[in-house]
PDB file of C-alpha atoms and ligand atoms in Angstrom:
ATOM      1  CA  UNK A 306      -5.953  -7.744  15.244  1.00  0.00           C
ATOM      2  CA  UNK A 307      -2.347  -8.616  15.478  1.00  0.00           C
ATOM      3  CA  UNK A 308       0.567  -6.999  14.081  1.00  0.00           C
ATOM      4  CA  UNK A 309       0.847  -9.784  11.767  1.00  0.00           C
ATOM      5  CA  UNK A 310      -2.370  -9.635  10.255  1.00  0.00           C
ATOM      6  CA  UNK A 311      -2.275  -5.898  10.012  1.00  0.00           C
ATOM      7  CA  UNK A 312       0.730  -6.162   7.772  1.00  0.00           C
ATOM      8  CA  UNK A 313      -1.483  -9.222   5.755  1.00  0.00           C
ATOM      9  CA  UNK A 314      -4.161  -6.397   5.305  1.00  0.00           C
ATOM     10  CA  UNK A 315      -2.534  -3.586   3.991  1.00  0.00           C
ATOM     11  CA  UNK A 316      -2.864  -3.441   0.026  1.00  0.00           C
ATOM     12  CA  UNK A 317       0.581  -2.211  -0.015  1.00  0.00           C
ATOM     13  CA  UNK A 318       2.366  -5.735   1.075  1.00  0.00           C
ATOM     14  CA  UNK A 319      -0.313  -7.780  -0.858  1.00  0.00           C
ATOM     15  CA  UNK A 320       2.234  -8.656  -3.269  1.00  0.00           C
ATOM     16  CA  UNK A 321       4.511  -9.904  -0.586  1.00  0.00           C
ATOM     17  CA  UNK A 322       4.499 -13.825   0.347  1.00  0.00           C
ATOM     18  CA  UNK A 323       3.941 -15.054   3.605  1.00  0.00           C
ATOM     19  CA  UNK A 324       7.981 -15.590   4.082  1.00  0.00           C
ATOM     20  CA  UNK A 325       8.441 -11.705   3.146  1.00  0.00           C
ATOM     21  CA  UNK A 326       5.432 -10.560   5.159  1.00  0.00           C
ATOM     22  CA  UNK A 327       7.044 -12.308   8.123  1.00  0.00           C
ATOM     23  CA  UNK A 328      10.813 -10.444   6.898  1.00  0.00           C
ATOM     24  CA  UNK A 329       8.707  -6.995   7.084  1.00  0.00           C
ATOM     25  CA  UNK A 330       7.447  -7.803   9.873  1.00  0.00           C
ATOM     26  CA  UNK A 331      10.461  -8.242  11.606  1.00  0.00           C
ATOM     27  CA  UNK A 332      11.957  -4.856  10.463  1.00  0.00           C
ATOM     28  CA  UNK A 333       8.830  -3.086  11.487  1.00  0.00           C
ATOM     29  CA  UNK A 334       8.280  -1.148  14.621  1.00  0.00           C
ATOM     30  CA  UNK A 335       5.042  -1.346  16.095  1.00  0.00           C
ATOM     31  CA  UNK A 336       4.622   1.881  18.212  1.00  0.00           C
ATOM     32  CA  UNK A 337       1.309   3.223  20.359  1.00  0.00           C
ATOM     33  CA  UNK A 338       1.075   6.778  20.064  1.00  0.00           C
ATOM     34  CA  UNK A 339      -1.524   8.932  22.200  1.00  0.00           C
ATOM     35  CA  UNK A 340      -4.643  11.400  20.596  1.00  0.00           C
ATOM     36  CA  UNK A 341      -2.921  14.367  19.331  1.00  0.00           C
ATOM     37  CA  UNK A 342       0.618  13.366  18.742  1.00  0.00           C
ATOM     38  CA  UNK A 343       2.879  15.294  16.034  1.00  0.00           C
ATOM     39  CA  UNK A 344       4.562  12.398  14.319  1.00  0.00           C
ATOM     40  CA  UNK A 345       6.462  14.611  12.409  1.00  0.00           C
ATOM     41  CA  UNK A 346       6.070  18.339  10.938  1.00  0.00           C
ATOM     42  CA  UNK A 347       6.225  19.792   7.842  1.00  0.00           C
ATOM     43  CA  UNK A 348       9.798  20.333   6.891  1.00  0.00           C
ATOM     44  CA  UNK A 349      11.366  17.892   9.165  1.00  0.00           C
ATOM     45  CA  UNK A 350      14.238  16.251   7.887  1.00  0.00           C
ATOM     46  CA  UNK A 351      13.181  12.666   9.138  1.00  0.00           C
ATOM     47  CA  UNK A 352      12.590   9.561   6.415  1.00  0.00           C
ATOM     48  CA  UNK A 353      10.764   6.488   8.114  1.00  0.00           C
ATOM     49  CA  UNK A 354       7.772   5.393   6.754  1.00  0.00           C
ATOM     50  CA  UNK A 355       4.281   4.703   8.313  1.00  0.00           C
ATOM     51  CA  UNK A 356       1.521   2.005   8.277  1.00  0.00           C
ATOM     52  CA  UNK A 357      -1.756   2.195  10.165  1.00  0.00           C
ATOM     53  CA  UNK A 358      -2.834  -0.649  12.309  1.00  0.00           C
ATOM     54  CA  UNK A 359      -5.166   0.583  13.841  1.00  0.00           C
ATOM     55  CA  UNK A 360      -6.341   4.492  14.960  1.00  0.00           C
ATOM     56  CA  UNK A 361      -6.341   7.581  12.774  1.00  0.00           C
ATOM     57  CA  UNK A 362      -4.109  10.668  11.546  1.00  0.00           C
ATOM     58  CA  UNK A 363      -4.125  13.543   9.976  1.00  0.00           C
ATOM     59  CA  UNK A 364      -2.172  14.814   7.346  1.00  0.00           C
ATOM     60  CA  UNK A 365      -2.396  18.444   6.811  1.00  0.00           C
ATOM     61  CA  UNK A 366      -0.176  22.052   6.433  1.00  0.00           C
ATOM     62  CA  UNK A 367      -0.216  24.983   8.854  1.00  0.00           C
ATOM     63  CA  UNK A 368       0.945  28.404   7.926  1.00  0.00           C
ATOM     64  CA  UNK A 369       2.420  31.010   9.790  1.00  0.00           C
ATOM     65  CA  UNK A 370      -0.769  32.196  11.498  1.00  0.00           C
ATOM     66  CA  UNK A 371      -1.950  28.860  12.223  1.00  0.00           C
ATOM     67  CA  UNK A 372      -4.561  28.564   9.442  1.00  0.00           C
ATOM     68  CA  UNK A 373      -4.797  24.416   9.137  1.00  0.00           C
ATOM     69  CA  UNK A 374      -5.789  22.818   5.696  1.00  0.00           C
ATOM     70  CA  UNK A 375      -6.505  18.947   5.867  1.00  0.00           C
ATOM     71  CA  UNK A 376      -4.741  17.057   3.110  1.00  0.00           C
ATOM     72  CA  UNK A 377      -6.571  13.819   4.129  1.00  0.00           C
ATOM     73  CA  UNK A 378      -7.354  11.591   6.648  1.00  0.00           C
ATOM     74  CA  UNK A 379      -5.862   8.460   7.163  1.00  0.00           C
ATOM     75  CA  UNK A 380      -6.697   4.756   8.934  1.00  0.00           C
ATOM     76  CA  UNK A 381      -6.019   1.028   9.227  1.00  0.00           C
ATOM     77  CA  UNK A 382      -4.141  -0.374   6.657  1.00  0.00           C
ATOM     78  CA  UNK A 383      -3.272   3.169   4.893  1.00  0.00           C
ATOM     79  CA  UNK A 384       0.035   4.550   5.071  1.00  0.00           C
ATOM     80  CA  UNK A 385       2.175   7.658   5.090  1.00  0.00           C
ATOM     81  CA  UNK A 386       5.611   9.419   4.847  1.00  0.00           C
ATOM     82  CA  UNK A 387       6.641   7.542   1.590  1.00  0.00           C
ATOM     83  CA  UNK A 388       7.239  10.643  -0.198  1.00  0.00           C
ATOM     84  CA  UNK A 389      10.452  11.581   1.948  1.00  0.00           C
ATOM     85  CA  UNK A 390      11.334   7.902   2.487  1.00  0.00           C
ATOM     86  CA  UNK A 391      11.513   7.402  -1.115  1.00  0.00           C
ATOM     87  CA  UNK A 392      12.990  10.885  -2.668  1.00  0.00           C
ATOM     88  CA  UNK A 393      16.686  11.280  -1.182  1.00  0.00           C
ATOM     89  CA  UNK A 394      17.424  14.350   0.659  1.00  0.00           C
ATOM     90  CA  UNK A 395      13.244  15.638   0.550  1.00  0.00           C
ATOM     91  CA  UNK A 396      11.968  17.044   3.444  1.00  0.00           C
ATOM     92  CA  UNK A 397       8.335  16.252   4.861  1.00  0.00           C
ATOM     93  CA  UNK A 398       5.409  17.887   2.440  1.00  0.00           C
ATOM     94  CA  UNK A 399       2.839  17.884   4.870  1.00  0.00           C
ATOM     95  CA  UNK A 400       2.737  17.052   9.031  1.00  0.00           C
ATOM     96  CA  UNK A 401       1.102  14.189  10.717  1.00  0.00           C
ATOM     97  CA  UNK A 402      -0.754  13.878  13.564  1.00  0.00           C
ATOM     98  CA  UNK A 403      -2.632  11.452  15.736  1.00  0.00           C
ATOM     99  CA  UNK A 404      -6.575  12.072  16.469  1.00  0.00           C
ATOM    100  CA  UNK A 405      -7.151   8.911  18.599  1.00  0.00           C
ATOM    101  CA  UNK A 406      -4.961   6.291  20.296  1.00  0.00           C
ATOM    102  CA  UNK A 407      -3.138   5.165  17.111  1.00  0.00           C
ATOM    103  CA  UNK A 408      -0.917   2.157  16.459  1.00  0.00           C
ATOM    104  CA  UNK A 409       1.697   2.499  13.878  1.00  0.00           C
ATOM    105  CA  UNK A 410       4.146   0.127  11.828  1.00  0.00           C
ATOM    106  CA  UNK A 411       7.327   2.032  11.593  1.00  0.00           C
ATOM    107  CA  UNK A 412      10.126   1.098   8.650  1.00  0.00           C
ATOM    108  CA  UNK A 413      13.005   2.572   8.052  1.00  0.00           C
ATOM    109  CA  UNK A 414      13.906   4.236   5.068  1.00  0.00           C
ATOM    110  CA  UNK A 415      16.760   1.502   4.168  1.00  0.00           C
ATOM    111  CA  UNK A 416      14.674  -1.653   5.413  1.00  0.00           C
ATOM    112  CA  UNK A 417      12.070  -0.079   3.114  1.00  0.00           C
ATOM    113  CA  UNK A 418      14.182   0.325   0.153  1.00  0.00           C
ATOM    114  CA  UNK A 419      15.301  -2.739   0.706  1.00  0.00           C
ATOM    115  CA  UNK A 420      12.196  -4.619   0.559  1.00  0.00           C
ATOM    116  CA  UNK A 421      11.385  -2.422  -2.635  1.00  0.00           C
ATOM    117  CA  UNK A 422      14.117  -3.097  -4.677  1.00  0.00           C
ATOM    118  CA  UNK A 423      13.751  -6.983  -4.380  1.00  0.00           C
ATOM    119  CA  UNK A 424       9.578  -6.255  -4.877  1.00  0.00           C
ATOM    120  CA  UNK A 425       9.002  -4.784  -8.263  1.00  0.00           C
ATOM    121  CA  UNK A 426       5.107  -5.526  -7.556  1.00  0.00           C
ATOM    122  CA  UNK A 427       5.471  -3.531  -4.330  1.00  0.00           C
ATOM    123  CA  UNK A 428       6.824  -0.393  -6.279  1.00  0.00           C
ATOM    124  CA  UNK A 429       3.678  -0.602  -8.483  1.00  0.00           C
ATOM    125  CA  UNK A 430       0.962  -0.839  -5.281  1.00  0.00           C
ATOM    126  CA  UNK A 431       2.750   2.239  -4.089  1.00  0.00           C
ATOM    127  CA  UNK A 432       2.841   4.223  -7.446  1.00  0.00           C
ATOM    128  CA  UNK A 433      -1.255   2.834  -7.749  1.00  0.00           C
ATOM    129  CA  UNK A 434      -1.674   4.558  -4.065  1.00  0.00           C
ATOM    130  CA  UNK A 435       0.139   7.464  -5.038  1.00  0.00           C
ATOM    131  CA  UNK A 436      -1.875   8.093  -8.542  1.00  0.00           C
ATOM    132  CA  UNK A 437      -4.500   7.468  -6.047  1.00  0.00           C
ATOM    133  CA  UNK A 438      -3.907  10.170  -4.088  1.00  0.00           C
ATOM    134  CA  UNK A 439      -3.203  12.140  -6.689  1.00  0.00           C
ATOM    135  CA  UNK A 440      -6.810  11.631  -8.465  1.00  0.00           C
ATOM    136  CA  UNK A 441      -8.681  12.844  -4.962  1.00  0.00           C
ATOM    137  CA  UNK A 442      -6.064  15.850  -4.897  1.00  0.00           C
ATOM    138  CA  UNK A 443      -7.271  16.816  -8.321  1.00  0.00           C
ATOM    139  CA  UNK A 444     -10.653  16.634  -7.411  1.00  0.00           C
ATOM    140  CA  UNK A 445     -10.053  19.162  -4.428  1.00  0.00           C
ATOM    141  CA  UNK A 446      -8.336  21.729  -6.649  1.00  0.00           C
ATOM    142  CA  UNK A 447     -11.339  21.569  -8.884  1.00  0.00           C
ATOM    143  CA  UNK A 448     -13.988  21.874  -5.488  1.00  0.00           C
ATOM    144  CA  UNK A 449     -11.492  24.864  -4.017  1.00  0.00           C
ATOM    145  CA  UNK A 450     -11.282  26.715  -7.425  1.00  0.00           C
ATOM    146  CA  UNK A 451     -14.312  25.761  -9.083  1.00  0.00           C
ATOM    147  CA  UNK A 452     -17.448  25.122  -6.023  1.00  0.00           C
ATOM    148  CA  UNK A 453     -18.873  27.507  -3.331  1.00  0.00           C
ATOM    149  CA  UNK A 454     -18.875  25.835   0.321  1.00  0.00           C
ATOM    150  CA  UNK A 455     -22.156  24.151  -0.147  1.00  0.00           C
ATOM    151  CA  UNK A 456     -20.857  22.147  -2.718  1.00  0.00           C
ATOM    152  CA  UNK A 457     -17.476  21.813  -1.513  1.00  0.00           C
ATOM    153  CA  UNK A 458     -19.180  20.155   1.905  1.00  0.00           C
ATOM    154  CA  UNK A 459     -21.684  18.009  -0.411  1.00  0.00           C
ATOM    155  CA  UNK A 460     -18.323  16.779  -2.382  1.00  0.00           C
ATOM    156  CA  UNK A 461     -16.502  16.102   1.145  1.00  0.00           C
ATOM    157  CA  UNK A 462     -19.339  14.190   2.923  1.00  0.00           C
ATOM    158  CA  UNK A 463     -19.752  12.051   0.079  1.00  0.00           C
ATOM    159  CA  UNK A 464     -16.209  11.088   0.104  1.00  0.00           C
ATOM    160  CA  UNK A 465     -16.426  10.172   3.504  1.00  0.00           C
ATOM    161  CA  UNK A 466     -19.752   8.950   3.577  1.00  0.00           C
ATOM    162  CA  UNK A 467     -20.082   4.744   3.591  1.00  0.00           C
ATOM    163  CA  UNK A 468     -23.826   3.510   1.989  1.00  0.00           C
ATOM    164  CA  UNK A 469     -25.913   1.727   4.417  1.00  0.00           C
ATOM    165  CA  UNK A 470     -29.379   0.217   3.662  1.00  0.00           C
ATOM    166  CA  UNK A 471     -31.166   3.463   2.217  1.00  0.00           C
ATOM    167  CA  UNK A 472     -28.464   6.057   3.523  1.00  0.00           C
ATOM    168  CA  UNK A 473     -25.159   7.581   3.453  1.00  0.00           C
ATOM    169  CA  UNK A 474     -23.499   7.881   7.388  1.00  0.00           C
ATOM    170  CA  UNK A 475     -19.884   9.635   7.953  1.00  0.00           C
ATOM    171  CA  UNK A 476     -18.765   7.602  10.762  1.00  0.00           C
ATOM    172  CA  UNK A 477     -15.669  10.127  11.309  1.00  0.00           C
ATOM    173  CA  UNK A 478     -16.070  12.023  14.294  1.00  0.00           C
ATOM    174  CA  UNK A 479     -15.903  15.634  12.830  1.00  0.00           C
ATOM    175  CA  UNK A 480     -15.724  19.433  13.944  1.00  0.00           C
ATOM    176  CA  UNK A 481     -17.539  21.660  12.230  1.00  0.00           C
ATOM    177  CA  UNK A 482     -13.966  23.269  12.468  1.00  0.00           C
ATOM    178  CA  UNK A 483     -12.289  19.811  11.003  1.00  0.00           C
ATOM    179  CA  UNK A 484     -15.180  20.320   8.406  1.00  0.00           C
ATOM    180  CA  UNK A 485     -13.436  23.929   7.797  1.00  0.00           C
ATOM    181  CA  UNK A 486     -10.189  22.827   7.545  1.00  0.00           C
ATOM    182  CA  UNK A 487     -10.790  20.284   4.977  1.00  0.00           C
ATOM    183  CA  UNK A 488     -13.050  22.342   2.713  1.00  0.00           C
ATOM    184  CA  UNK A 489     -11.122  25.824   2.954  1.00  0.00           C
ATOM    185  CA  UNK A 490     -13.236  27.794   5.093  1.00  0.00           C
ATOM    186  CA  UNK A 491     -14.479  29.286   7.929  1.00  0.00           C
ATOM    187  CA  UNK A 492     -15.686  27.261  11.594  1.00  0.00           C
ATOM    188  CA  UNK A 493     -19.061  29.953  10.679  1.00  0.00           C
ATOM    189  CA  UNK A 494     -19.702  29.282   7.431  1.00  0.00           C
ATOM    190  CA  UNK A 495     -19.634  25.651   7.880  1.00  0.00           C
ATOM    191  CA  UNK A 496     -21.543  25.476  10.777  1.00  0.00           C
ATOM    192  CA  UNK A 497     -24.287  27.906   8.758  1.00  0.00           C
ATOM    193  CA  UNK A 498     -24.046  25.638   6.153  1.00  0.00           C
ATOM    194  CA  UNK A 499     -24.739  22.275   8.152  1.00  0.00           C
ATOM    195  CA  UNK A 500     -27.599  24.433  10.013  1.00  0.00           C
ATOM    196  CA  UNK A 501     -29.841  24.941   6.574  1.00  0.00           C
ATOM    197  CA  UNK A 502     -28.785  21.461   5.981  1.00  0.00           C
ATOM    198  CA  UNK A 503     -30.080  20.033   8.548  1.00  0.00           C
ATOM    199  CA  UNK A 504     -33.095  22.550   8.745  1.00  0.00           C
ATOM    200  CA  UNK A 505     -33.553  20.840   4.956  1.00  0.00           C
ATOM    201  CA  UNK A 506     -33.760  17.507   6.207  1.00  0.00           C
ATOM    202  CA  UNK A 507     -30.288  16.503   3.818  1.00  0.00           C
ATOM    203  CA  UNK A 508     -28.750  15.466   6.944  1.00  0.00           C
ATOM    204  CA  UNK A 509     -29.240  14.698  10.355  1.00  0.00           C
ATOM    205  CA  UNK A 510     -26.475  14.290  13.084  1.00  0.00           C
ATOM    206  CA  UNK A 511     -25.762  13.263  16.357  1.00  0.00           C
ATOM    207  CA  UNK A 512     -22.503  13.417  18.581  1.00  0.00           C
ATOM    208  CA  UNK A 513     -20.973  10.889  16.564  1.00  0.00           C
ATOM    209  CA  UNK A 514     -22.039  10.720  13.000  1.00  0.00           C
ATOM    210  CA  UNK A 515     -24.149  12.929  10.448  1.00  0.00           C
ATOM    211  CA  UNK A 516     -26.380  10.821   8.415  1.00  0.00           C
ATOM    212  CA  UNK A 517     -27.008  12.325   4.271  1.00  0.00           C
ATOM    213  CA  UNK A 518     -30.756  11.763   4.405  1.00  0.00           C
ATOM    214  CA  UNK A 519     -30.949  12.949   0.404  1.00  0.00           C
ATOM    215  CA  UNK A 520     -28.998  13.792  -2.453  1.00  0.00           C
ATOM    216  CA  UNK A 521     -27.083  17.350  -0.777  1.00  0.00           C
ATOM    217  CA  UNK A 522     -27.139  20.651  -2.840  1.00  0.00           C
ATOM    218  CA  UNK A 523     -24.138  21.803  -4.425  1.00  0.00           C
ATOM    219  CA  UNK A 524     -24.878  25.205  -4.243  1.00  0.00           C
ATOM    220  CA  UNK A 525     -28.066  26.672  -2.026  1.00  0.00           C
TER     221      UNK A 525
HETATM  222  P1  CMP B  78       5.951  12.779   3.481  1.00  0.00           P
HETATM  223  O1  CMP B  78       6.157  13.958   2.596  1.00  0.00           O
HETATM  224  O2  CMP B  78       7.140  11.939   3.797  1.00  0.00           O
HETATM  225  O3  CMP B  78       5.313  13.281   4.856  1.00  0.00           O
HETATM  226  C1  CMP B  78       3.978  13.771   4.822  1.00  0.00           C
HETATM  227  C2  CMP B  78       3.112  12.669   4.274  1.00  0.00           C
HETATM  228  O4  CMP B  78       1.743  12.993   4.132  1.00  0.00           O
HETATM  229  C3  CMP B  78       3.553  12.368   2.824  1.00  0.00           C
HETATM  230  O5  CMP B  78       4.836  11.806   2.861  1.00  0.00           O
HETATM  231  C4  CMP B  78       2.403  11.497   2.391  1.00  0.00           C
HETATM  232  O6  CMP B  78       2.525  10.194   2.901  1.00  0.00           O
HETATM  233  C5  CMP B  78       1.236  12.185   3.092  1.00  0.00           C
HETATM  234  N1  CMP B  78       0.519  13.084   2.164  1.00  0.00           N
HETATM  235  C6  CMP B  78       0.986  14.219   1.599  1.00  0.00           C
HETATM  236  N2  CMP B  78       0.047  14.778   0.812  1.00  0.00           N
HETATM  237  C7  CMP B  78      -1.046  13.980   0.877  1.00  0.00           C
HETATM  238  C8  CMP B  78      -2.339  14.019   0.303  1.00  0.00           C
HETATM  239  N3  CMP B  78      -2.711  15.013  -0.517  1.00  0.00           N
HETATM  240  N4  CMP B  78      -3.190  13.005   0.584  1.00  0.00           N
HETATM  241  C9  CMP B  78      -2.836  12.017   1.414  1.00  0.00           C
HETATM  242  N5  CMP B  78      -1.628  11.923   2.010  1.00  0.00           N
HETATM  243  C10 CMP B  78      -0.743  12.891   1.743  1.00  0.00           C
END
């Protein structure tokens, strides 16, 4: 897919016309960036903002011991780094990091505010996306405070998972240590969990994806 069409793609510029597509385009940095890159860290005092066109990152927060928790997971036509673009003098809230060959649309913070301020409909697709965000973030307080791990991993998968025919697949290639980090707990207890799962028949996996054969427990 070309850059261009990337940028037609992302619900964030739908608003834009082809004339300011093409003007974003032209202020936008497309950058290749190998598996495992740290685009920025937590903290860092940087401000450009990131679209997907095509790969994946991960947004998450590491403590002092190393402990990872996954905010989210992010792909084509998604973007990130709009809270310190947008909020002067804000520092990162979270790092970012490459898990495959990615391709990213850099702006800078003053191209971006630029386009903004002339966009009133592009200041509403971001606060949509942000409310967005803020719904699924919600969601994961209530699994971390209110569900054991069982349902916590039922809730997860089924935000991954995309409906085929009869089934639900997670095409994200997952650890059972990813699966950890995005559910708030241990490499051991997840991979316990998955084991009665599977031995349950709710899901089957291979190397690549896990397959939700039936409705998962929420609690065992
Ligand atoms: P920023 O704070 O600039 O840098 C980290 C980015 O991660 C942040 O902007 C958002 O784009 C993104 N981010 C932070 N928290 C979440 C979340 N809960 N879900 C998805 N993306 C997030």
């Amino acid at each position: 897919m070309g850059a261009m069409e990337r940028i037609n793609n992302t619900p964030l510029f739908e608003c834009l016309d082809e004339e300011e597509r093409e003007a974003l385009a032209q202020v936008a940095i497309l950058k290749t960036f190998p598996k495992n890159t740290i685009l920025f860290s937590e903290g860092d005092r940087t401000d450009s903002i990131y679209i997907v066109h095509s790969g994946k990152v991960k947004v998450n927060i590491i403590d002092q011991n190393g402990k990872e928790i996954i905010l989210s997971l992010l792909g084509p036509g998604e973007y990130f780094g709009e809270m310190a673009a947008l909020v002067e003098g804000e520092s990162r809230s979270a790092s970012v990091m490459t898990r495959e060959t990615t391709k990213l649309f850099v702006i800078s913070r003053n191209d971006f505010k630029e386009v903004l301020s002339s966009h009133p409909d592009m200041v509403f697709n971001l606060l949509k996306g942000s409310l967005e965000r803020l719904r699924v973030a919600n969601k994961n307080i209530e699994s971390l405070a209110l569900m054991d791990v069982y349902g916590r991993i039922a809730r997860l998968f089924m935000q991954l998972a995309k409906s085929t025919a009869d089934k639900f697949v997670i095409g994200e290639k997952l650890t059972h240590q990813d699966i950890a980090n995005m559910v708030g707990s241990s490499r051991e207890m997840v991979s316990r969990v998955l084991k009665e799962l599977t031995v349950g028949g709710y899901i089957s996996s291979s190397k690549k994806v896990i397959t939700i054969n039936k409705k998962l427990p929420y609690s065992w």
